CSV table of C-alpha atoms and ligand atoms in Angstrom, one decimal:
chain,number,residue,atom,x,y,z
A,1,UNK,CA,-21.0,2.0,-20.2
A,2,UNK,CA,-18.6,1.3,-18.0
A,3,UNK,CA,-20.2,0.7,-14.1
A,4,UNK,CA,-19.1,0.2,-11.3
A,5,UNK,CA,-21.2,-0.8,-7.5
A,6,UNK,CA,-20.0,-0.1,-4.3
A,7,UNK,CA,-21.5,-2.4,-2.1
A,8,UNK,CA,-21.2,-3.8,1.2
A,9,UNK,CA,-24.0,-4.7,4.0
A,10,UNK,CA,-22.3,-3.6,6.5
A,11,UNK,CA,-23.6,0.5,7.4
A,12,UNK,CA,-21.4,3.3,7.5
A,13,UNK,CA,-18.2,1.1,6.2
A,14,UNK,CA,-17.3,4.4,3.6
A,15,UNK,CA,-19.8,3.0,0.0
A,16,UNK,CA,-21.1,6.8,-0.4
A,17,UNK,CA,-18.3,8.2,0.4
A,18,UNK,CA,-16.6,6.0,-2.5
A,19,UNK,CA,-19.0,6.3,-5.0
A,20,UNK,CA,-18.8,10.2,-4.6
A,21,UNK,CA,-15.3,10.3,-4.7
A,22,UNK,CA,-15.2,8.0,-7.4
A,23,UNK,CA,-17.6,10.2,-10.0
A,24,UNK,CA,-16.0,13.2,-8.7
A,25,UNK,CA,-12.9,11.6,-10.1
A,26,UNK,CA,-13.7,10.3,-13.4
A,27,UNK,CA,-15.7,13.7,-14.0
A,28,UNK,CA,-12.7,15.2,-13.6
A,29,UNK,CA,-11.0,13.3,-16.4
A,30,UNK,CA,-13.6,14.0,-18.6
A,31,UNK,CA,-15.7,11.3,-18.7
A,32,UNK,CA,-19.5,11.7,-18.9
A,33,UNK,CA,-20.6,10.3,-15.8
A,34,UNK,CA,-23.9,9.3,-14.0
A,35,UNK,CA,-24.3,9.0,-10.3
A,36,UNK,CA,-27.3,6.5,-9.0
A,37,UNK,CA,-28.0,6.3,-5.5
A,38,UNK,CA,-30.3,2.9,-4.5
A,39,UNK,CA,-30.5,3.9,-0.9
A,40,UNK,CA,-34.0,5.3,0.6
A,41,UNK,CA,-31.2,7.2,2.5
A,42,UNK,CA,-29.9,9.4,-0.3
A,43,UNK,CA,-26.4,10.4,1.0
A,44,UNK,CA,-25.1,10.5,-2.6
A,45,UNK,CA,-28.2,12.1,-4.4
A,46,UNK,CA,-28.5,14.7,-1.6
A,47,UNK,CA,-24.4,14.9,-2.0
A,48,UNK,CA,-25.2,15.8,-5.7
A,49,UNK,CA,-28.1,18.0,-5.2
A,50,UNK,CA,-25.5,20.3,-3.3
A,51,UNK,CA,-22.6,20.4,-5.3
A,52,UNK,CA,-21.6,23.8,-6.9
A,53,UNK,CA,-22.6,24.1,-10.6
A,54,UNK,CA,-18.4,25.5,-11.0
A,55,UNK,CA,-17.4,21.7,-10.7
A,56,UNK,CA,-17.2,19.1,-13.2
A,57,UNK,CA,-20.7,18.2,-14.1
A,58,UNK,CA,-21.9,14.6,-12.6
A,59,UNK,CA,-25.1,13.5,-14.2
A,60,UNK,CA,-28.1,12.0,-11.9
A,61,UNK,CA,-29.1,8.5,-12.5
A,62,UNK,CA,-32.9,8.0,-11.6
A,63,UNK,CA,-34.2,4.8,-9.5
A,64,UNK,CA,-37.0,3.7,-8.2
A,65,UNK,CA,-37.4,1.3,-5.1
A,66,UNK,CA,-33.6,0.4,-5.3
A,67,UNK,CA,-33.4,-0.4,-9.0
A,68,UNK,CA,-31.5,1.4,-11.3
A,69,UNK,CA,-33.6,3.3,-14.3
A,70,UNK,CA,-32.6,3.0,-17.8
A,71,UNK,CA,-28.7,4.1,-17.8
A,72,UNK,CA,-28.4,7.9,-19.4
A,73,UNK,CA,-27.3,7.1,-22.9
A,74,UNK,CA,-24.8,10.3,-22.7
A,75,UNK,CA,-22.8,8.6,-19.7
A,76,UNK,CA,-19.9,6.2,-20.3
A,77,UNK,CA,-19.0,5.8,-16.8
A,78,UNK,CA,-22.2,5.0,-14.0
A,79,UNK,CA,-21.9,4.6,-10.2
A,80,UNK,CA,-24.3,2.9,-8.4
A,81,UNK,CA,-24.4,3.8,-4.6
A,82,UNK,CA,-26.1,1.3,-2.3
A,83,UNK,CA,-27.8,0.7,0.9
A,84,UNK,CA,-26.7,-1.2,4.0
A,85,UNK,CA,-28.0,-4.7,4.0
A,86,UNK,CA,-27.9,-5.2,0.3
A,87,UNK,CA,-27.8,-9.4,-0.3
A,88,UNK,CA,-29.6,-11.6,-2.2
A,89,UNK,CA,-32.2,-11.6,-5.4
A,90,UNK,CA,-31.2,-7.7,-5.2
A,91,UNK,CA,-27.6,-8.0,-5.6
A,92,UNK,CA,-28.0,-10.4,-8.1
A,93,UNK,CA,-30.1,-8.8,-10.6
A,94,UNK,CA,-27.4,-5.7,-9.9
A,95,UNK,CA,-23.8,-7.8,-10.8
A,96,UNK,CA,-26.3,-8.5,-13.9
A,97,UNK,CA,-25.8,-4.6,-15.1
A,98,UNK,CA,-22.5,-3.8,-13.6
A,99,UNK,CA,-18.6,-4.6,-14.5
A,100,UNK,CA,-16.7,-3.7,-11.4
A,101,UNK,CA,-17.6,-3.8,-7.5
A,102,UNK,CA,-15.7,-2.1,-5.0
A,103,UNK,CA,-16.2,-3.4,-1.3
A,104,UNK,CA,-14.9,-0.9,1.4
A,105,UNK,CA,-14.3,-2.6,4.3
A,106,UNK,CA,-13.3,-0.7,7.9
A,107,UNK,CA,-11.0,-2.8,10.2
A,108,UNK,CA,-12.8,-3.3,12.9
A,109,UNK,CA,-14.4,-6.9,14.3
A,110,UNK,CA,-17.8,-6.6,13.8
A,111,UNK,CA,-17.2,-4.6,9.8
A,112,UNK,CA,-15.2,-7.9,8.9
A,113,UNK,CA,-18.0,-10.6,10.1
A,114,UNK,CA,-20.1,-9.4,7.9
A,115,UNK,CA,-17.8,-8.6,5.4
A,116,UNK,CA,-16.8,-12.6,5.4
A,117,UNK,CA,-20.4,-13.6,4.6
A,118,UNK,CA,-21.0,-11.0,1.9
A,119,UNK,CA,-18.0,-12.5,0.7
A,120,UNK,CA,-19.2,-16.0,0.4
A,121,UNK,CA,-22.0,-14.7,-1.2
A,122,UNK,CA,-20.5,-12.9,-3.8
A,123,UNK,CA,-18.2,-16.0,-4.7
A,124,UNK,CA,-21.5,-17.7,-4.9
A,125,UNK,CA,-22.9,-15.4,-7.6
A,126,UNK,CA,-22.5,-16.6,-11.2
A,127,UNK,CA,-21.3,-13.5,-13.0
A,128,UNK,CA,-18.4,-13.1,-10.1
A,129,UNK,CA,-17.6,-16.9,-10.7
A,130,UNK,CA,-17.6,-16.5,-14.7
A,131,UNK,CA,-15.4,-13.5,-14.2
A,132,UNK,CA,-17.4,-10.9,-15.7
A,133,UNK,CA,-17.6,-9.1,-12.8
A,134,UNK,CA,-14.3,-8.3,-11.4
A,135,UNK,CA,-14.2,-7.3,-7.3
A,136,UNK,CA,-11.7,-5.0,-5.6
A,137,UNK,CA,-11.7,-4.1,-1.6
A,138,UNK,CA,-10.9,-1.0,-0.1
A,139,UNK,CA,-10.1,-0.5,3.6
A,140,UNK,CA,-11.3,2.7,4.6
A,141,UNK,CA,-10.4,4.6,7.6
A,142,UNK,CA,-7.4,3.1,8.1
A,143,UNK,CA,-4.7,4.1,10.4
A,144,UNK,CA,-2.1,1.3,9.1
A,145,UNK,CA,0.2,1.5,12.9
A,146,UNK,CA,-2.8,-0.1,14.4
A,147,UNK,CA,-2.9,-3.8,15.1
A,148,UNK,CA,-6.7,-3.6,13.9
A,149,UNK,CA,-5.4,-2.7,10.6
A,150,UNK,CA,-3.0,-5.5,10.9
A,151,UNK,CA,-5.7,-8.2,11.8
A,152,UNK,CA,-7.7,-6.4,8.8
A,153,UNK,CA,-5.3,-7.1,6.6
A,154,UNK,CA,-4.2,-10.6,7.4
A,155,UNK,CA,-8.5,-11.6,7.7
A,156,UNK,CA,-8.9,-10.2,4.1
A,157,UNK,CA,-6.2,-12.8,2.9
A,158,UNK,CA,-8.0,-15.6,3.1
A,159,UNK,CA,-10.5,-14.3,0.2
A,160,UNK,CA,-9.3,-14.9,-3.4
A,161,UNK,CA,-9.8,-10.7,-3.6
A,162,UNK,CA,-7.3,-7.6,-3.9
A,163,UNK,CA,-7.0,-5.2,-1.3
A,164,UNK,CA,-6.6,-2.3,-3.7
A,165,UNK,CA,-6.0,0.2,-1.3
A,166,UNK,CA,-6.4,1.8,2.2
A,167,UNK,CA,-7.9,5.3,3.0
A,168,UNK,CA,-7.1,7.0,6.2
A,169,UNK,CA,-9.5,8.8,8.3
A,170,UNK,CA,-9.3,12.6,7.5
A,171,UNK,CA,-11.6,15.4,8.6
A,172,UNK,CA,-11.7,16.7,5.4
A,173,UNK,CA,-13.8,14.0,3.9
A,174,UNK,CA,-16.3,14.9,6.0
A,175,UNK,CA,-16.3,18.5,5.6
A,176,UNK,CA,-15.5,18.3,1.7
A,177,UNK,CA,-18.9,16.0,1.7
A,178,UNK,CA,-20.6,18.8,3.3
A,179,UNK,CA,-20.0,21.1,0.7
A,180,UNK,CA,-21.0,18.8,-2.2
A,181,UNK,CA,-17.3,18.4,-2.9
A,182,UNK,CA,-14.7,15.4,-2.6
A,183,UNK,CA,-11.2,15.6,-2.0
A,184,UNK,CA,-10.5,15.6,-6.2
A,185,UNK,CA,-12.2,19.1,-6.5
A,186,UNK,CA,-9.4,20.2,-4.6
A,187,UNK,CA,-6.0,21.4,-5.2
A,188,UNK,CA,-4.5,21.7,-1.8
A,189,UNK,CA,-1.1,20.2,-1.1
A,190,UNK,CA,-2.8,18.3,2.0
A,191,UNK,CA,-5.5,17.0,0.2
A,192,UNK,CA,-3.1,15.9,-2.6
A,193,UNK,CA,-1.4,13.5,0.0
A,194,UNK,CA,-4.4,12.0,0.5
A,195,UNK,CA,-5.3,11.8,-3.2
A,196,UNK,CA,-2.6,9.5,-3.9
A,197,UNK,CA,-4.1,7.0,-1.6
A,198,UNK,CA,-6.8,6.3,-4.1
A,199,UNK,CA,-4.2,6.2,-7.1
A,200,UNK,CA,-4.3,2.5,-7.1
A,201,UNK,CA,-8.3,2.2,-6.6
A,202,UNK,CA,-8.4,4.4,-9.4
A,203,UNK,CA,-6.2,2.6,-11.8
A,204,UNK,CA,-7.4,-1.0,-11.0
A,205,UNK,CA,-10.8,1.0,-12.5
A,206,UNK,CA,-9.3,2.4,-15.4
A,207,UNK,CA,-7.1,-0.9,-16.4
A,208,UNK,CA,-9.4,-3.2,-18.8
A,209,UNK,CA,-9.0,-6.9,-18.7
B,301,ATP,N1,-11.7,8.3,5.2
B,301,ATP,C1,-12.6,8.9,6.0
B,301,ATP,N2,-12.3,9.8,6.9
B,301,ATP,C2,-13.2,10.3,7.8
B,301,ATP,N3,-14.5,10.1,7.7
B,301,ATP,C3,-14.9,9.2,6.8
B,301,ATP,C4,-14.0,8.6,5.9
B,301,ATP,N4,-14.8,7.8,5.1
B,301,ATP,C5,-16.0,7.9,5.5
B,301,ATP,N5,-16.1,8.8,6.5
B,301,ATP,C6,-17.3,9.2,7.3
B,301,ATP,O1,-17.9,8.0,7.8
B,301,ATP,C7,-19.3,8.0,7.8
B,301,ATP,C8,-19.8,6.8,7.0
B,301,ATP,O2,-19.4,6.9,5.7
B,301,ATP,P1,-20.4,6.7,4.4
B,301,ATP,O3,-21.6,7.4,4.6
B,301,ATP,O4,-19.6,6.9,3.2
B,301,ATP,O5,-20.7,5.1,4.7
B,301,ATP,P2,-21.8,4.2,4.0
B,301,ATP,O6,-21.3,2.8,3.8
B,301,ATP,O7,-22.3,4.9,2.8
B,301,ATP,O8,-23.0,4.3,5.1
B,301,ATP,P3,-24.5,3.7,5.0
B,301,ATP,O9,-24.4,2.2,5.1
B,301,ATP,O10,-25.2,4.3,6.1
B,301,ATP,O11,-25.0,4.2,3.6
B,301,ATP,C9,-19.7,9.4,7.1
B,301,ATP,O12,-20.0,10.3,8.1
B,301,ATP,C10,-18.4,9.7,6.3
B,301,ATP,O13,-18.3,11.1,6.2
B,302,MG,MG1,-24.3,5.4,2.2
């Protein structure tokens, strides 16, 4: 199975509304997907509860106490949603089970402090340094005339890590969240503009080593 984390310790930096846009996506090309949510908060398992039985099926991947069950053997794509202040033994033992991580990061100050140190710690880890896990960033929310997008952008250089893509900030997120939806269960010329700002997330996920 193919899996992918989105992690970052920093709270309300855009993980959940990654990983649901993410299985929305890949269940939309088919794939057999599985959705696990490690965080006693549950934004992407209640997401999942609510979504319309009409759209493409995304699978529920159990946990307990933040650590995944046994991965549904039906799935060949799993997401693992994660809480805020994820570090240490924890994130270890996850890059053990996983073979991408995607790390949105928001340009603000205080998102990229602790962004640096999660950084360092991932170098740190041995499966990132062996290169079997392979790490992608994400700025989310993103308004790229802003000089806080520009100081984003020249911070995140300094880390041996892409910066896939940028996201704006769009209502609709919010309200297709709402509706147990993401943005790829919709057709809508407006959303489609938006859509294309993941194209490159998505491929960097799709293109094997
Ligand atoms: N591109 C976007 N445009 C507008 N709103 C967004 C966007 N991305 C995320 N949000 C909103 O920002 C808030 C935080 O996003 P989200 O819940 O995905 O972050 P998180 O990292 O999972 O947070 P937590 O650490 O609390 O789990 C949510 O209300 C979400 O709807
Ligand atoms: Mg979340």
């Amino acid at each position: 199975m193919h899996t992918i984390l989105l992690a970052n310790p920093k709270g309300g930096c855009g993980k959940s509304t990654l990983a649901t846009h993410l299985a929305s996506w890949f269940a939309q090309q088919d794939d057999m997907v599985c959705l696990g949510d490690l965080d006693r908060q549950q934004s992407s398992a209640l997401w999942l509860a609510r979504r319309p039985a009409s759209l493409p099926k995304i699978h529920s991947w159990s946990s307990e106490d933040g650590v995944p069950g046994p991965t549904p053997k039906t799935c060949n794509i799993g997401i693992l949603d994660t809480p805020a202040g994820l570090h240490g033994r924890p994130l270890r033992q996850l890059l053990k089970e996983v073979d991408r991580v995607v790390v949105p990061v928001a340009p603000s100050r205080f998102d990229l402090m602790a962004s640096r140190d999660f950084f360092e710690e991932l170098a740190e880890i041995k499966s990132v340094r062996k290169d079997r896990v392979r790490i992608a960033l994400v700025g989310m929310r993103v308004d790229p005339r802003t000089s806080a997008t520009q100081q984003m952008i020249e911070f995140l250089e300094q880390f041996d890590l892409p910066l896939v893509t940028c996201i704006r900030s769009a209502q609709r997120y919010v309200q297709a969240i709402e509706n147990g939806e993401t943005l790829f269960d919709r057709r809508s010329g407006a959303s489609q503009a938006d859509q294309r700002q993941w194209q490159p997330l998505l491929e960097w996920l799709v293109t094997r080593r």
